[in-house]
Coordinates of C-alpha atoms and ligand atoms in Angstrom, one line a residue:
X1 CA 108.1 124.8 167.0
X2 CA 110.4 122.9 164.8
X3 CA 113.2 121.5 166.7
X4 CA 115.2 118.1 166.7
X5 CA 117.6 117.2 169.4
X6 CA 120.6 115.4 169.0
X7 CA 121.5 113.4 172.5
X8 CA 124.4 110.9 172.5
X9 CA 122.9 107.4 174.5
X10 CA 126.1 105.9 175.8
X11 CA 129.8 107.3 176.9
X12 CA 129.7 110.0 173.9
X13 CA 131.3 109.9 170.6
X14 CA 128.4 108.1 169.6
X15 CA 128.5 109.8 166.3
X16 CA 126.7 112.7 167.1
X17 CA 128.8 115.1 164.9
X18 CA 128.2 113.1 162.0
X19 CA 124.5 113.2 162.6
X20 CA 124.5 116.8 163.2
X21 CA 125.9 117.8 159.9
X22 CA 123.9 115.3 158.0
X23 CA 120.4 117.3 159.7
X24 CA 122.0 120.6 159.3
X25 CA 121.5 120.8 155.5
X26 CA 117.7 121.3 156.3
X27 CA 118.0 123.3 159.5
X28 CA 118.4 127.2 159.9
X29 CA 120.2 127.5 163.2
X30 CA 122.5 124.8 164.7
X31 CA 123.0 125.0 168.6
X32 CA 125.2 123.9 171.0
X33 CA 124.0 124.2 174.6
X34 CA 126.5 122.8 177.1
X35 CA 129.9 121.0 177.2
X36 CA 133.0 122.6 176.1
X37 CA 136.1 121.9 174.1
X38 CA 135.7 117.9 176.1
X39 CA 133.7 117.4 172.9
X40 CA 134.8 116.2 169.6
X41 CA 132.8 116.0 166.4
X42 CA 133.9 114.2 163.5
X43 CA 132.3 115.3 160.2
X44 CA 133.6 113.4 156.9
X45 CA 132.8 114.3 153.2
X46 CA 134.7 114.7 149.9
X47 CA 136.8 112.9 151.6
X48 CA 138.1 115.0 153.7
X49 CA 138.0 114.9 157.8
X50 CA 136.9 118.1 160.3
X51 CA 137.2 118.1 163.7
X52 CA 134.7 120.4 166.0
X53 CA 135.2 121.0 169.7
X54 CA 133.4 123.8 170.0
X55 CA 131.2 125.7 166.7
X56 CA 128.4 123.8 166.0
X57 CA 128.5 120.6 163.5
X58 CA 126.2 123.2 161.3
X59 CA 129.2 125.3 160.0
X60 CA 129.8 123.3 156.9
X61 CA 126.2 124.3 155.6
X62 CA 126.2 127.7 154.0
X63 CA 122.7 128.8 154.9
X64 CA 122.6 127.5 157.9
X65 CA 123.9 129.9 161.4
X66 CA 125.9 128.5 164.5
X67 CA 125.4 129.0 168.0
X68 CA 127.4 128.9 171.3
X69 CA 125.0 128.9 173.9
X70 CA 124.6 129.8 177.5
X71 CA 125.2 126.8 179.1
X72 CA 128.4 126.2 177.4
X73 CA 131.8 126.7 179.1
X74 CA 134.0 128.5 176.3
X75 CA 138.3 128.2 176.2
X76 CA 138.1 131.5 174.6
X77 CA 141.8 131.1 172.8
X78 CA 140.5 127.5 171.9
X79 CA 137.8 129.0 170.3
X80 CA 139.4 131.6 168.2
X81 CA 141.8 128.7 167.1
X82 CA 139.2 126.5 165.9
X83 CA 137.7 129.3 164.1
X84 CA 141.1 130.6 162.4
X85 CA 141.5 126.7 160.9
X86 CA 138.2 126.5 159.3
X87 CA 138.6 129.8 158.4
X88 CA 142.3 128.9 156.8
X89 CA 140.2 125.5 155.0
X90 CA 138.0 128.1 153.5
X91 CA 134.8 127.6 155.8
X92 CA 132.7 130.8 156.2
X93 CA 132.4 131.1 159.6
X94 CA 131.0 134.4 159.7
X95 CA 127.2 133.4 161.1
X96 CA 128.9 131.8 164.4
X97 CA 127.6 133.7 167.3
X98 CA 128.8 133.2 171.2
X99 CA 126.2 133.6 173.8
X100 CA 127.1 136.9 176.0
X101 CA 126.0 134.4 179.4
X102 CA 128.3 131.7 178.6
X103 CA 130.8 131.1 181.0
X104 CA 134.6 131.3 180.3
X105 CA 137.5 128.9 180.5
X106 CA 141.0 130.4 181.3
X107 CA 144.5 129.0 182.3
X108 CA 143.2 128.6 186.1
X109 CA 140.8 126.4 185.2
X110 CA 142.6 123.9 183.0
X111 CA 145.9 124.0 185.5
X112 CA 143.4 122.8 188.4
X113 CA 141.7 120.2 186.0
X114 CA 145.0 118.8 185.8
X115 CA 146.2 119.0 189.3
X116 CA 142.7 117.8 191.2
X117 CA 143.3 114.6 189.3
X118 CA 146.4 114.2 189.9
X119 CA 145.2 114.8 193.4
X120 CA 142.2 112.2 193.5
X121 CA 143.0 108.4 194.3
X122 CA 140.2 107.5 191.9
X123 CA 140.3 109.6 188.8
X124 CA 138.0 110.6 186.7
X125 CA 140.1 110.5 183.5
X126 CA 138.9 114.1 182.3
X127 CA 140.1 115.6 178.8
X128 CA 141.9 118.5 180.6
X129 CA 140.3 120.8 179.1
X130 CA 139.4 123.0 182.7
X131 CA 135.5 121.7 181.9
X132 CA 134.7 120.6 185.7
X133 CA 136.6 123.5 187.0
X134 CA 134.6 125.9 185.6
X135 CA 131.6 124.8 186.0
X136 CA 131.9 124.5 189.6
X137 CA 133.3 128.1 189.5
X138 CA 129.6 129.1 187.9
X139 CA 128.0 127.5 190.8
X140 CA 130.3 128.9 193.5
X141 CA 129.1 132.2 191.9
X142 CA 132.7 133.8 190.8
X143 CA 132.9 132.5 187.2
X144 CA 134.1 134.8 184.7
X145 CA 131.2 135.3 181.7
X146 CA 131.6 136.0 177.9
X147 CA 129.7 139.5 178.8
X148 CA 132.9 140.3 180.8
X149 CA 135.6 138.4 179.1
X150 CA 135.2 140.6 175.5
X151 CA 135.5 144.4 177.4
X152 CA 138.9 144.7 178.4
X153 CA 138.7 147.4 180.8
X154 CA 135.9 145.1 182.8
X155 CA 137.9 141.7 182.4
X156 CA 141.1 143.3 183.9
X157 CA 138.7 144.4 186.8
X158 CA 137.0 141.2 187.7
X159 CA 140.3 138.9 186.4
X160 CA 142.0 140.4 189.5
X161 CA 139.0 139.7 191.6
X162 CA 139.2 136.3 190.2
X163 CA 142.4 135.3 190.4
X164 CA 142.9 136.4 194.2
X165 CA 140.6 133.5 194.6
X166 CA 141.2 131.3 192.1
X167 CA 144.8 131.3 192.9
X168 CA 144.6 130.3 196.5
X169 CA 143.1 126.9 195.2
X170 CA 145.5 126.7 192.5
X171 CA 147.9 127.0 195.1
X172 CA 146.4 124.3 197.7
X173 CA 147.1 121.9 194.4
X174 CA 150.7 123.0 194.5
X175 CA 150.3 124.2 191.0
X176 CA 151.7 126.9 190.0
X177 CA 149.6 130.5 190.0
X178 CA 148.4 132.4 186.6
X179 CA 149.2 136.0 186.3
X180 CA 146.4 138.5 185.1
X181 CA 149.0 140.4 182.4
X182 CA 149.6 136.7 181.5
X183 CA 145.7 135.7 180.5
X184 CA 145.5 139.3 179.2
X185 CA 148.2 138.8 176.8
X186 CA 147.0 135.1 176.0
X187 CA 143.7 136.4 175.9
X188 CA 144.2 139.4 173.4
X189 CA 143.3 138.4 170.2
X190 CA 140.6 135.7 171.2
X191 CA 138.7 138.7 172.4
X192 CA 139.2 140.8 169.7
X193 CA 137.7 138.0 167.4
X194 CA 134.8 136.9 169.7
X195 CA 133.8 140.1 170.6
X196 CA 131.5 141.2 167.2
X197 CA 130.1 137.8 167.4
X198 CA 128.4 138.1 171.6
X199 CA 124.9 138.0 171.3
X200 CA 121.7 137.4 173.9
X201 CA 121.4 133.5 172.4
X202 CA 118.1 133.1 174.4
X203 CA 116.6 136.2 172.5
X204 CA 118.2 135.2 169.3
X205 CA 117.2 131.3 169.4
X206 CA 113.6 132.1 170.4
X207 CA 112.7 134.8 167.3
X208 CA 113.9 132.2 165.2
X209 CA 111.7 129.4 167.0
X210 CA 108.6 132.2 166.7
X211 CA 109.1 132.9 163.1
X212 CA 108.9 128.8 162.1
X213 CA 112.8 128.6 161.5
X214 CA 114.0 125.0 162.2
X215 CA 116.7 124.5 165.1
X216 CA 118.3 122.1 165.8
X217 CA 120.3 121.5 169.1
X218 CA 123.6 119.5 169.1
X219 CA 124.4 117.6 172.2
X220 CA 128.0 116.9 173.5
X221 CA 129.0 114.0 175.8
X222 CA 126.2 111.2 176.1
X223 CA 123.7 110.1 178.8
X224 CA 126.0 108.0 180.6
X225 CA 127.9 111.3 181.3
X226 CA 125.5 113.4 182.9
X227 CA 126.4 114.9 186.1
X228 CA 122.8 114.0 187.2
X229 CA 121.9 110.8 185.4
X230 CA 125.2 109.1 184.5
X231 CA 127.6 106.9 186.5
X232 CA 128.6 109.8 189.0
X233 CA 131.5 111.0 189.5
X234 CA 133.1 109.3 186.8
X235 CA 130.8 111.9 184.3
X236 CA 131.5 115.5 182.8
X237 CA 130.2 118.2 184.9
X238 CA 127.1 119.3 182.8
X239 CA 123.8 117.5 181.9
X240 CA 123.7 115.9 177.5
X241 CA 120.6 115.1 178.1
X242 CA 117.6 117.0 176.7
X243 CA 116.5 118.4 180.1
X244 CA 119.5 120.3 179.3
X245 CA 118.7 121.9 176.3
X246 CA 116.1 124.8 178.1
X247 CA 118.9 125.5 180.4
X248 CA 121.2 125.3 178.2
X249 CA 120.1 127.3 175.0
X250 CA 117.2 129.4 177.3
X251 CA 114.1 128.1 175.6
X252 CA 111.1 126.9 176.6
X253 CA 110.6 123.1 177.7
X254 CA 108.3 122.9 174.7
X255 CA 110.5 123.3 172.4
X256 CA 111.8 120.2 172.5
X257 CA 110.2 118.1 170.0
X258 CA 111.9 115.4 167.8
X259 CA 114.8 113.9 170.5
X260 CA 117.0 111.5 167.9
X261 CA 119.3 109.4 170.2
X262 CA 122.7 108.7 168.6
X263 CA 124.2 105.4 169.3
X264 CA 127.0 102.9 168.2
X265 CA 126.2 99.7 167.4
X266 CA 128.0 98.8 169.8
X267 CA 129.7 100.4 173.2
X268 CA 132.8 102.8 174.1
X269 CA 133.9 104.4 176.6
X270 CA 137.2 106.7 177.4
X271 CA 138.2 108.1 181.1
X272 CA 137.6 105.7 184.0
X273 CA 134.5 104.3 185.5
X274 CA 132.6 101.3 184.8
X275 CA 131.3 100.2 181.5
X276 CA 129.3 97.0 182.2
X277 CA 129.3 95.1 178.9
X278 CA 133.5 96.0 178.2
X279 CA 135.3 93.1 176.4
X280 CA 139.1 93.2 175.3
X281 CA 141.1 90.7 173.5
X282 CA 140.8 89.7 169.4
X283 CA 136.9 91.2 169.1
X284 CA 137.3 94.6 171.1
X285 CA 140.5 94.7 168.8
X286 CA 139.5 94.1 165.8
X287 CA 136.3 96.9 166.7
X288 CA 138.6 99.1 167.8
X289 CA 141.1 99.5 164.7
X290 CA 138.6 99.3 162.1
X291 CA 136.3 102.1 164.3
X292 CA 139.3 104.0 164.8
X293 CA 138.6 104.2 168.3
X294 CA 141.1 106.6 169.5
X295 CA 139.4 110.3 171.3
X296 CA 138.8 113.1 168.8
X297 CA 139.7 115.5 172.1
X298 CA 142.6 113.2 173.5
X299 CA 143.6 110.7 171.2
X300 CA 143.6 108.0 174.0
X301 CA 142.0 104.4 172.8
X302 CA 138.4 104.2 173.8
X303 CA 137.5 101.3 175.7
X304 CA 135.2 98.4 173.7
X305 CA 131.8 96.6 175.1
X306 CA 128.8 95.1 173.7
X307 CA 125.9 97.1 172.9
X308 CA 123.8 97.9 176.4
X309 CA 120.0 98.2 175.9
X310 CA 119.8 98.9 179.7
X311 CA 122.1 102.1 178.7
X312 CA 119.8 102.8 175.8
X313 CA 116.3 102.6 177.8
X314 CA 118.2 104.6 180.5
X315 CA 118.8 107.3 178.1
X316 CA 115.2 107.0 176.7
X317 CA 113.7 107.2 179.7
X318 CA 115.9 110.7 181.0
X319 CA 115.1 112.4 177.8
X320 CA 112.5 111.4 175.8
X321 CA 113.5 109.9 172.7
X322 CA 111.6 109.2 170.0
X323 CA 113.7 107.4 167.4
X324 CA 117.6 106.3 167.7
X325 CA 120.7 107.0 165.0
X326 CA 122.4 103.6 164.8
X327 CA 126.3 104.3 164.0
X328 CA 128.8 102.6 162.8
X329 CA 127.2 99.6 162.1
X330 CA 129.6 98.2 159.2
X331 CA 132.5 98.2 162.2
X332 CA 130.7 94.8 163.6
X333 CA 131.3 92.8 160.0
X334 CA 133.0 89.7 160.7
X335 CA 132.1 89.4 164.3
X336 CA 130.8 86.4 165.4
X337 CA 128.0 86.4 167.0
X338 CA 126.9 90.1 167.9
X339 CA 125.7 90.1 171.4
X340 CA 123.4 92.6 173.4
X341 CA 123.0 92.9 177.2
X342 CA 119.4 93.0 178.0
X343 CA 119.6 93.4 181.9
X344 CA 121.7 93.2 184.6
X345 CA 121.9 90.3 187.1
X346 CA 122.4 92.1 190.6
X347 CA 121.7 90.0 193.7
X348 CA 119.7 87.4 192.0
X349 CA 117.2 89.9 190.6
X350 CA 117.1 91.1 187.2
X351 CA 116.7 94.7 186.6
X352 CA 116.7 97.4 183.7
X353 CA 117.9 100.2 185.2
X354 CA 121.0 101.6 186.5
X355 CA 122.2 101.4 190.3
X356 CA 123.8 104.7 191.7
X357 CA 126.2 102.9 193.5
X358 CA 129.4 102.6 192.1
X359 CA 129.8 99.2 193.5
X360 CA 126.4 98.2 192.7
X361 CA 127.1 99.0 189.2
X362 CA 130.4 96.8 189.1
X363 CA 128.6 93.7 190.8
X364 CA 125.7 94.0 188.1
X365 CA 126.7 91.2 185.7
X366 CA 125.0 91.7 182.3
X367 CA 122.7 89.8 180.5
X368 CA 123.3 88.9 177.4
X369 CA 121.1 87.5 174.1
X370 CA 123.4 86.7 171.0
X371 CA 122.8 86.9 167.4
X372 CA 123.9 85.9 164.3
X373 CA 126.8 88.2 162.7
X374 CA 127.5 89.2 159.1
X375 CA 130.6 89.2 156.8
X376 CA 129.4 91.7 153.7
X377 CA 130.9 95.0 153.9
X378 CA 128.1 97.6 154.2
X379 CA 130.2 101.0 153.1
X380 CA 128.4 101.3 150.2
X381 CA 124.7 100.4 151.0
X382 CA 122.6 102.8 150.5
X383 CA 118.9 101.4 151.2
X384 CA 118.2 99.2 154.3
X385 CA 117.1 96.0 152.6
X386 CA 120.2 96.0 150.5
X387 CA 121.7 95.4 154.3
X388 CA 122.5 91.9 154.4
X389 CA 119.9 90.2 156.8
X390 CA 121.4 89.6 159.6
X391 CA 122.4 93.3 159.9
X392 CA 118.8 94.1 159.4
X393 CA 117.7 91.9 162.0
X394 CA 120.4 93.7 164.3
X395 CA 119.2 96.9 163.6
X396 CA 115.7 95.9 164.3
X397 CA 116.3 94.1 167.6
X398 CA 117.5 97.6 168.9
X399 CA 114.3 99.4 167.8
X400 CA 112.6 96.1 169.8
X401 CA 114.4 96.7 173.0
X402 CA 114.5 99.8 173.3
X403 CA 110.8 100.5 172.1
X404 CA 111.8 103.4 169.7
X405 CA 111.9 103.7 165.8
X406 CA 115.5 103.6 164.1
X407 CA 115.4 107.2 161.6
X408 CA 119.4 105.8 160.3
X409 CA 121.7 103.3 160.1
X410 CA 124.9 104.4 159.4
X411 CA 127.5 102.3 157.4
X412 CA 130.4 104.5 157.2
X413 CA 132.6 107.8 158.4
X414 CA 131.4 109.6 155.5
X415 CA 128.1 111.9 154.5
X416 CA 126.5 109.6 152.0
X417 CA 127.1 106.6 154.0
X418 CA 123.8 107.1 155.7
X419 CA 120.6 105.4 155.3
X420 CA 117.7 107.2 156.2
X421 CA 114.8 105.6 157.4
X422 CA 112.5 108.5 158.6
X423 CA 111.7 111.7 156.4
X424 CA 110.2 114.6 157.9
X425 CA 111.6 114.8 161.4
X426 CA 111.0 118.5 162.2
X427 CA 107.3 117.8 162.9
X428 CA 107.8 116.5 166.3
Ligands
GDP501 P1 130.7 112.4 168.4 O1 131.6 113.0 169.5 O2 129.5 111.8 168.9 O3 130.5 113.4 167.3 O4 131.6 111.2 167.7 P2 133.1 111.3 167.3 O5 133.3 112.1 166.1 O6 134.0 111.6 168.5 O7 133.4 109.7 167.1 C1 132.7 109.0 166.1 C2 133.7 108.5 165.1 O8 133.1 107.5 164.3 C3 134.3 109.5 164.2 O9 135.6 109.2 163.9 C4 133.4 109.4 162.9 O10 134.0 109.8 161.7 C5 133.2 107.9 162.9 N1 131.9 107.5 162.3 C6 130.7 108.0 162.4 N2 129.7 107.2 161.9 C7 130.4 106.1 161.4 C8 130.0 104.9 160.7 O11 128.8 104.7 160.5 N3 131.0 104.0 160.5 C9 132.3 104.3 160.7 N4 133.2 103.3 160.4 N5 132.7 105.4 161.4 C10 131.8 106.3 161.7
IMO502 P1 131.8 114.1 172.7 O1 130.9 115.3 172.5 C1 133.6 111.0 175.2 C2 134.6 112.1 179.3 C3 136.1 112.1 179.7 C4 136.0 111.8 181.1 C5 134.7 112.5 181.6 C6 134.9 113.8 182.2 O2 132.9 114.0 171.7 O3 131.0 112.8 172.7 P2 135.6 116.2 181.3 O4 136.8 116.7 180.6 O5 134.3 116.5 180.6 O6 135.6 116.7 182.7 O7 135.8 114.6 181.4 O8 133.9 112.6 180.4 N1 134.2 112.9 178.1 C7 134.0 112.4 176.9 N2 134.0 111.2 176.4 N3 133.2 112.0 174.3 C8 133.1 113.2 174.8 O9 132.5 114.2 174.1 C9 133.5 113.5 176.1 N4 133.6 114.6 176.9 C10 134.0 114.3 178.1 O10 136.8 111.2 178.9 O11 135.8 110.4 181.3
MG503 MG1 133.5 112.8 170.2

């Protein structure tokens, strides 16, 4: 099976859209597999900017066909919209297809996203999007499904159902309750445009898989997300990691093959919780306005740290990966010297792993190795030994640490600012 999987390493945004689109020229089917509209994928070329939340980071690639997967949670209206806008750019969006499983997002779910942080003492800092709310509706068994959503004789059947108990929560938040002819009438034309496009994904994935097609599956969020494996409860409420990927898309562990990590050069974060390497003042900065460092999803700044290794073996370790996309490297020009946390100090042992304990994590003080910086612009490098050495040396340390091989260094927003270290990645 030819397969690569695309897993962000750190807090997300990571560059994993970029990285998607770049691998999607040689790929036949582009997946997403779980997440929502919480993500946001930036994709830059002929200088212009696109921003995905939901279709696949393959649309931009003529030959190659999108998929919303199972294990995504899908704002149906969102959806359509982002579909209308690429449409109105004069994207052919015609080979996206939404999984008939997937579970939907309505007004209920977005209203209590809202109102249970506004609720909490110690928030999360979600997008709002109604991600967390609806997953936990798929486990509590009375989600509303893509497979129901698009008939609208059987969605005004189970929305009734749905809301009668949707709305007593809603309620207990003292938010106010969503009507069914409401969502209906919000709902309308989403539904008319999803509709033609519900497939079985599982079915559809695997007979691509069987007949040698390439896939590859695009991960939202990062690592340090994961409901399971990140820094709980300040996470999303689905698992980036490539465990997630047979849940998610309904293929066979064995399909995954080629994991590429994506991560920055160095470290950011948006919504609460700890991030152990943060910095603010002149550096984080100066990192943060030439990254533009301001959510896709939210526009809110994203907080600034060092680059963690412990995060990056963490992330290794969870799913497997093989070699690591370095981003935004030409952001850390001019800073003086570039330092890495190697460990973390906790109770006069050093460790490389990641407590579960919230206050575990914020006593862990890291440890950090320095090295020297470089002042040469890098947006138009296009080999890696025209990167001026100290880059280089950078970039290598991270494959040292981390014990994986680097396939690119990025050096800029755009397409062709990519150098590309490793050929053939779709033999696994
Ligand atoms: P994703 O969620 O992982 O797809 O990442 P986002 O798109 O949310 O955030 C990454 C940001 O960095 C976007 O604005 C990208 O256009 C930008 N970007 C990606 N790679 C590079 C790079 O190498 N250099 C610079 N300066 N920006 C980059
Ligand atoms: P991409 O795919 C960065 C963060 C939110 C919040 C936490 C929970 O663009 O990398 P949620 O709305 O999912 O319940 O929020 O997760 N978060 C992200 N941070 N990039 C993302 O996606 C994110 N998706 C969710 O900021 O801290
Ligand atoms: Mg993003």
């Amino acid at each position: 099976m030819k397969t690569i999987t695309i897993i962000g390493t750190q807090w997300g945004d990571e560059g994993k859209g970029k990285l998607t689109d770049i691998l999607a020229e040689e790929a036949d089917l582009v997946v997403r597999y779980q997440g929502g509209n919480n993500a946001g994928h930036t994709i830059v070329f002929k200088g212009q900017k696109h921003a995905l939340h939901l279709v696949p980071a393959g649309v931009f690639r003529p030959q190659t066909q999108c998929v919303l997967a199972s294990g995504m949670v899908i704002d149906p209206v969102a959806l359509a919209d982002e579909l209308k806008q690429l449409e109105a750019a004069g994207v052919d969006t015609s080979s996206v297809v939404v999984s008939d499983r997937a579970h939907v997002i309505l007004s209920t779910h977005r209203t209590l996203d809202v109102a249970m942080e506004a609720a909490r003492e110690d928030r999360v800092g979600t997008t709002g999007k109604g991600i967390g709310p609806a997953y936990a509706d798929k486990a509590a068994r009375h989600g509303l499904r893509m497979v129901d959503f698009v008939d609208e004789t059987r969605f005004k059947q189970t929305l009734e159902a749905y809301l009668n108990v949707a709305n007593r929560m809603v309620k207990a938040y003292g938010a106010t309750p969503c009507s069914a002819e409401r969502i209906l009438r919000d709902t309308a034309e989403a539904r008319r445009l999803i509709a033609p496009r519900l497939k079985d994904t599982s079915v559809y994935i695997n007979r691509a898989l069987d007949a040698g097609k390439k896939v590859l599956f695009e991960g939202a969020q990062g690592t340090m997300l994961c409901l399971d494996h990140g820094t709980y409860p300040y996470v999303t409420s689905s698992s980036p990691t490539a465990a997630g990927v047979p849940l998610g898309a309904g293929v066979p562990p064995q399909a995954i093959k080629t994991v590429l990590g994506i991560t920055k050069a160095y470290t950011t974060r948006v919504g609460e919780g700890h991030l152990p390497t943060e910095i603010d003042g002149d550096i984080a900065h100066a990192i943060r306005e030439r990254g533009r460092e301001y959510g896709t999803t939210t526009g809110r700044p994203r907080r600034i740290g060092w680059l963690d290794a412990v995060v990056l073996k963490h992330a290794k370790r969870i799913s497997g990966i093989t070699h690591l996309a370095v981003m935004l490297l030409d952001v850390l020009r001019g800073v003086h010297p570039l330092s890495i946390c190697v460990g973390y100090r906790l109770d006069g042992d050093i460790i490389d792993w990641i407590p579960a304990s919230v206050d575990d994590v914020a006593r862990c003080e890291p440890v950090m190795i320095t090295m020297n910086g470089f002042d040469d612009p890098l947006d138009d490098v296009k080999t890696f030994d025209d990167l001026p050495k100290n880059a280089q040396a950078y970039v290598k340390k991270i494959a040292e640490l981390t014990s994986t091989t680097i396939a690119f260094v990025s050096v800029g927003p755009d397409r062709d600012q990519t150098i590309r270290l490793v050929d053939n990645l779709w033999e696994g």
